[in-house]
């Protein structure tokens, strides 16, 4: 169950079985270096910071997001659509209560909002130690089958990945887990996109069940390789320009 409240000017959603998450949020907002330390930085960009946080309760993944572009457009969309992060924490909590442990747990969401638009989002996730699938020299067939089954179950729970590449799958001691999920609405198109990305990036078996799925798979696959070709062309152009400058 998820508890929702207004706390220190933030709209907060957190797991009802743990007041510790509010304590950690307090420490984050107060920059309490006596209780918190950063073990590792996973990503540091202008709009997104992701790090492994040491706390008195153990290690957590801290994600801080603040939109920097298209703010007016995102503000308008937020008035018409459900909150993706709030949607995600509720869906993962429901999945966990039903015994699904494939998605990594989402413990706390704190957002500073204007109406429904979040200027700043602070998220606390479960840390899952283990290698990413993309770090393995070869992914065993039984793991690929396990990922396929788990993704199907996740889609049945109306949860999508949004970016099912090898870096978002962790081989933990208790099996393969998935991280960095999306709270966007789960529909047939997004489920197919998940499956196609997982097929292309890590080799998850993929079969179309009907003509509509076959059409979506074909379109997504063509789009994926078109983007790859464009990136490759840009890299070549930069290399040529760099060589020409010397």
Coordinates of C-alpha atoms in Angstrom, one line a residue:
X1 CA 0.0 0.0 0.0
X2 CA 1.2 3.5 -0.9
X3 CA 0.8 6.4 1.6
X4 CA 0.3 9.9 0.1
X5 CA 0.8 13.2 1.9
X6 CA 2.2 16.7 1.6
X7 CA 5.5 17.0 3.4
X8 CA 8.0 19.9 3.4
X9 CA 6.4 21.4 0.3
X10 CA 6.6 18.1 -1.6
X11 CA 3.9 15.8 -2.8
X12 CA 5.1 12.5 -1.3
X13 CA 4.2 8.9 -2.1
X14 CA 5.9 6.1 -0.1
X15 CA 5.5 2.5 1.0
X16 CA 3.2 2.4 4.0
X17 CA 5.4 -0.2 5.8
X18 CA 8.4 2.1 6.2
X19 CA 8.7 5.5 7.9
X20 CA 12.4 5.1 7.2
X21 CA 11.9 6.5 3.8
X22 CA 10.7 9.8 5.2
X23 CA 13.7 9.9 7.4
X24 CA 16.0 9.4 4.4
X25 CA 14.1 12.1 2.5
X26 CA 14.7 14.5 5.5
X27 CA 18.4 13.7 5.3
X28 CA 18.5 14.3 1.6
X29 CA 16.7 17.6 1.8
X30 CA 18.9 18.7 4.8
X31 CA 22.1 17.4 3.1
X32 CA 22.9 15.4 6.2
X33 CA 26.4 14.1 5.4
X34 CA 26.6 12.4 8.8
X35 CA 23.9 9.9 7.8
X36 CA 24.3 9.9 4.0
X37 CA 27.2 9.3 1.6
X38 CA 27.4 8.7 -2.1
X39 CA 28.9 5.3 -3.0
X40 CA 28.8 5.6 -6.7
X41 CA 27.4 8.0 -9.4
X42 CA 25.6 6.2 -12.2
X43 CA 24.5 9.2 -14.2
X44 CA 25.0 12.9 -13.8
X45 CA 23.4 15.2 -16.4
X46 CA 21.8 18.6 -16.2
X47 CA 18.3 17.2 -15.8
X48 CA 19.0 13.8 -14.2
X49 CA 21.2 12.6 -11.4
X50 CA 21.3 8.9 -10.4
X51 CA 23.6 7.6 -7.6
X52 CA 24.0 4.8 -5.1
X53 CA 23.3 6.2 -1.7
X54 CA 24.6 4.8 1.7
X55 CA 22.1 5.4 4.5
X56 CA 21.7 4.1 8.1
X57 CA 19.2 1.7 6.6
X58 CA 21.4 0.3 3.8
X59 CA 22.0 1.2 0.2
X60 CA 19.4 2.7 -2.1
X61 CA 19.4 4.1 -5.6
X62 CA 18.6 7.9 -5.5
X63 CA 17.3 9.5 -8.7
X64 CA 16.7 13.2 -8.9
X65 CA 15.0 14.6 -12.0
X66 CA 14.3 18.2 -13.0
X67 CA 13.0 18.9 -16.5
X68 CA 15.1 21.5 -18.4
X69 CA 13.4 21.6 -21.8
X70 CA 9.9 22.0 -23.2
X71 CA 8.6 23.0 -19.7
X72 CA 5.5 24.7 -21.0
X73 CA 4.6 21.7 -23.2
X74 CA 5.2 19.3 -20.3
X75 CA 3.2 21.6 -18.0
X76 CA 0.2 21.5 -20.4
X77 CA 0.4 17.7 -20.8
X78 CA 0.6 17.2 -17.0
X79 CA -2.9 18.8 -16.7
X80 CA -4.4 16.2 -19.0
X81 CA -2.5 13.0 -18.1
X82 CA -1.9 11.0 -15.0
X83 CA 1.4 11.4 -13.2
X84 CA 3.8 8.8 -14.6
X85 CA 6.0 8.4 -11.5
X86 CA 3.0 8.2 -9.2
X87 CA 1.5 5.6 -11.5
X88 CA 4.7 3.6 -11.5
X89 CA 5.1 3.5 -7.7
X90 CA 1.5 2.2 -7.3
X91 CA 1.9 -0.4 -10.0
X92 CA 5.1 -1.8 -8.6
X93 CA 3.7 -1.9 -5.1
X94 CA 0.7 -3.9 -6.4
X95 CA 3.0 -6.2 -8.3
X96 CA 5.1 -6.8 -5.2
X97 CA 2.1 -7.6 -3.1
X98 CA 1.1 -10.2 -5.7
X99 CA 4.5 -11.9 -5.5
X100 CA 6.2 -10.4 -8.6
X101 CA 9.8 -9.6 -7.8
X102 CA 11.1 -9.0 -11.4
X103 CA 10.7 -5.2 -11.3
X104 CA 13.0 -3.4 -8.8
X105 CA 11.1 -1.9 -5.9
X106 CA 10.2 1.8 -5.8
X107 CA 10.1 3.1 -2.2
X108 CA 9.6 6.8 -2.3
X109 CA 8.5 9.6 -4.7
X110 CA 8.7 13.2 -3.6
X111 CA 7.8 15.9 -6.1
X112 CA 7.6 19.7 -5.9
X113 CA 4.7 20.6 -8.2
X114 CA 2.8 23.5 -9.7
X115 CA -0.7 22.1 -10.0
X116 CA 0.2 18.6 -11.5
X117 CA 3.5 19.6 -13.1
X118 CA 6.6 18.3 -11.2
X119 CA 9.5 20.8 -11.2
X120 CA 11.6 18.5 -9.2
X121 CA 11.3 14.7 -8.5
X122 CA 13.2 12.8 -5.9
X123 CA 12.9 9.0 -6.1
X124 CA 14.3 6.2 -4.0
X125 CA 14.6 2.8 -5.5
X126 CA 15.8 -0.7 -4.4
X127 CA 19.5 -1.3 -5.1
X128 CA 20.1 -4.6 -6.9
X129 CA 23.8 -5.7 -6.8
X130 CA 25.0 -7.9 -9.7
X131 CA 26.3 -7.6 -13.3
X132 CA 24.2 -6.1 -16.1
X133 CA 23.2 -8.5 -18.9
X134 CA 25.2 -6.4 -21.4
X135 CA 28.4 -7.1 -19.3
X136 CA 28.1 -10.8 -19.9
X137 CA 30.2 -12.3 -22.7
X138 CA 27.2 -14.4 -23.7
X139 CA 23.7 -14.6 -22.2
X140 CA 22.7 -18.2 -21.5
X141 CA 19.5 -19.4 -23.2
X142 CA 17.8 -20.2 -19.8
X143 CA 18.3 -16.5 -18.7
X144 CA 16.8 -15.3 -22.0
X145 CA 13.7 -17.5 -21.5
X146 CA 13.4 -16.3 -17.9
X147 CA 13.5 -12.6 -19.0
X148 CA 10.9 -13.3 -21.7
X149 CA 8.5 -14.9 -19.2
X150 CA 9.1 -12.2 -16.6
X151 CA 8.5 -9.4 -19.1
X152 CA 5.2 -11.1 -20.2
X153 CA 4.1 -11.2 -16.5
X154 CA 5.2 -7.6 -16.0
X155 CA 3.1 -6.5 -19.0
X156 CA 0.2 -8.4 -17.6
X157 CA 0.6 -6.2 -14.5
X158 CA 0.4 -3.1 -16.8
X159 CA 4.1 -2.2 -16.3
X160 CA 6.4 -1.4 -19.2
X161 CA 10.2 -0.9 -19.4
X162 CA 10.3 1.8 -22.0
X163 CA 13.9 1.0 -22.7
X164 CA 14.6 -2.8 -22.5
X165 CA 18.3 -2.8 -23.3
X166 CA 20.9 -5.0 -21.6
X167 CA 22.0 -2.3 -19.1
X168 CA 18.5 -2.3 -17.5
X169 CA 18.6 -6.0 -16.6
X170 CA 20.6 -7.1 -13.6
X171 CA 21.6 -10.7 -12.9
X172 CA 21.1 -10.9 -9.1
X173 CA 21.6 -13.8 -6.8
X174 CA 17.8 -14.4 -7.0
X175 CA 17.6 -14.2 -10.7
X176 CA 17.2 -11.6 -13.4
X177 CA 15.7 -8.3 -12.3
X178 CA 14.7 -5.2 -14.3
X179 CA 15.4 -1.6 -13.4
X180 CA 14.6 1.9 -14.7
X181 CA 11.0 1.2 -15.6
X182 CA 8.4 3.6 -17.1
X183 CA 5.2 4.8 -15.5
X184 CA 3.6 5.6 -18.9
X185 CA 0.3 4.0 -19.8
X186 CA 0.8 0.3 -20.8
X187 CA -0.8 -0.4 -24.2
X188 CA -0.3 -2.9 -27.0
X189 CA 2.1 -0.6 -28.9
X190 CA 4.4 0.0 -25.9
X191 CA 4.4 -3.7 -25.0
X192 CA 5.5 -4.5 -28.6
X193 CA 8.2 -1.8 -28.4
X194 CA 9.5 -3.4 -25.2
X195 CA 9.6 -6.8 -26.8
X196 CA 11.3 -5.6 -30.0
X197 CA 13.9 -3.6 -28.1
X198 CA 14.7 -6.6 -25.9
X199 CA 14.9 -8.8 -29.0
X200 CA 17.3 -6.5 -30.8
X201 CA 19.4 -5.5 -27.9
X202 CA 19.7 -8.7 -25.9
X203 CA 18.2 -11.5 -28.1
X204 CA 15.0 -12.2 -26.3
X205 CA 12.8 -14.5 -28.5
X206 CA 10.0 -12.7 -30.2
X207 CA 7.0 -14.0 -32.2
X208 CA 4.0 -12.0 -33.5
X209 CA 0.7 -13.4 -32.3
X210 CA -1.4 -11.7 -35.0
X211 CA -1.2 -9.3 -38.0
X212 CA -1.4 -6.2 -35.8
X213 CA 1.5 -7.3 -33.7
X214 CA 3.5 -8.3 -36.9
X215 CA 2.9 -4.8 -38.3
X216 CA 4.0 -3.1 -35.0
X217 CA 7.1 -5.3 -34.8
X218 CA 8.1 -4.5 -38.4
X219 CA 7.6 -0.8 -37.9
X220 CA 9.5 -0.7 -34.6
X221 CA 12.4 -2.8 -36.0
X222 CA 12.7 -0.5 -39.1
X223 CA 12.6 2.6 -36.9
X224 CA 15.3 1.1 -34.6
X225 CA 17.7 0.4 -37.4
X226 CA 17.0 3.7 -39.1
X227 CA 18.0 5.5 -35.8
X228 CA 21.2 3.3 -35.6
X229 CA 22.1 4.2 -39.2
X230 CA 21.6 7.9 -38.5
X231 CA 23.8 7.7 -35.4
X232 CA 26.5 5.8 -37.3
X233 CA 26.3 8.4 -40.1
X234 CA 26.7 11.3 -37.6
X235 CA 29.7 9.5 -36.0
X236 CA 31.3 9.2 -39.5
X237 CA 30.6 12.8 -40.3
X238 CA 32.2 14.0 -37.0
X239 CA 35.2 11.8 -37.6
X240 CA 35.7 13.2 -41.1
X241 CA 35.3 16.8 -39.8
X242 CA 37.8 16.1 -37.0
X243 CA 40.3 14.7 -39.5
X244 CA 39.8 17.6 -41.8
X245 CA 40.6 20.0 -39.0
X246 CA 44.1 18.7 -38.6

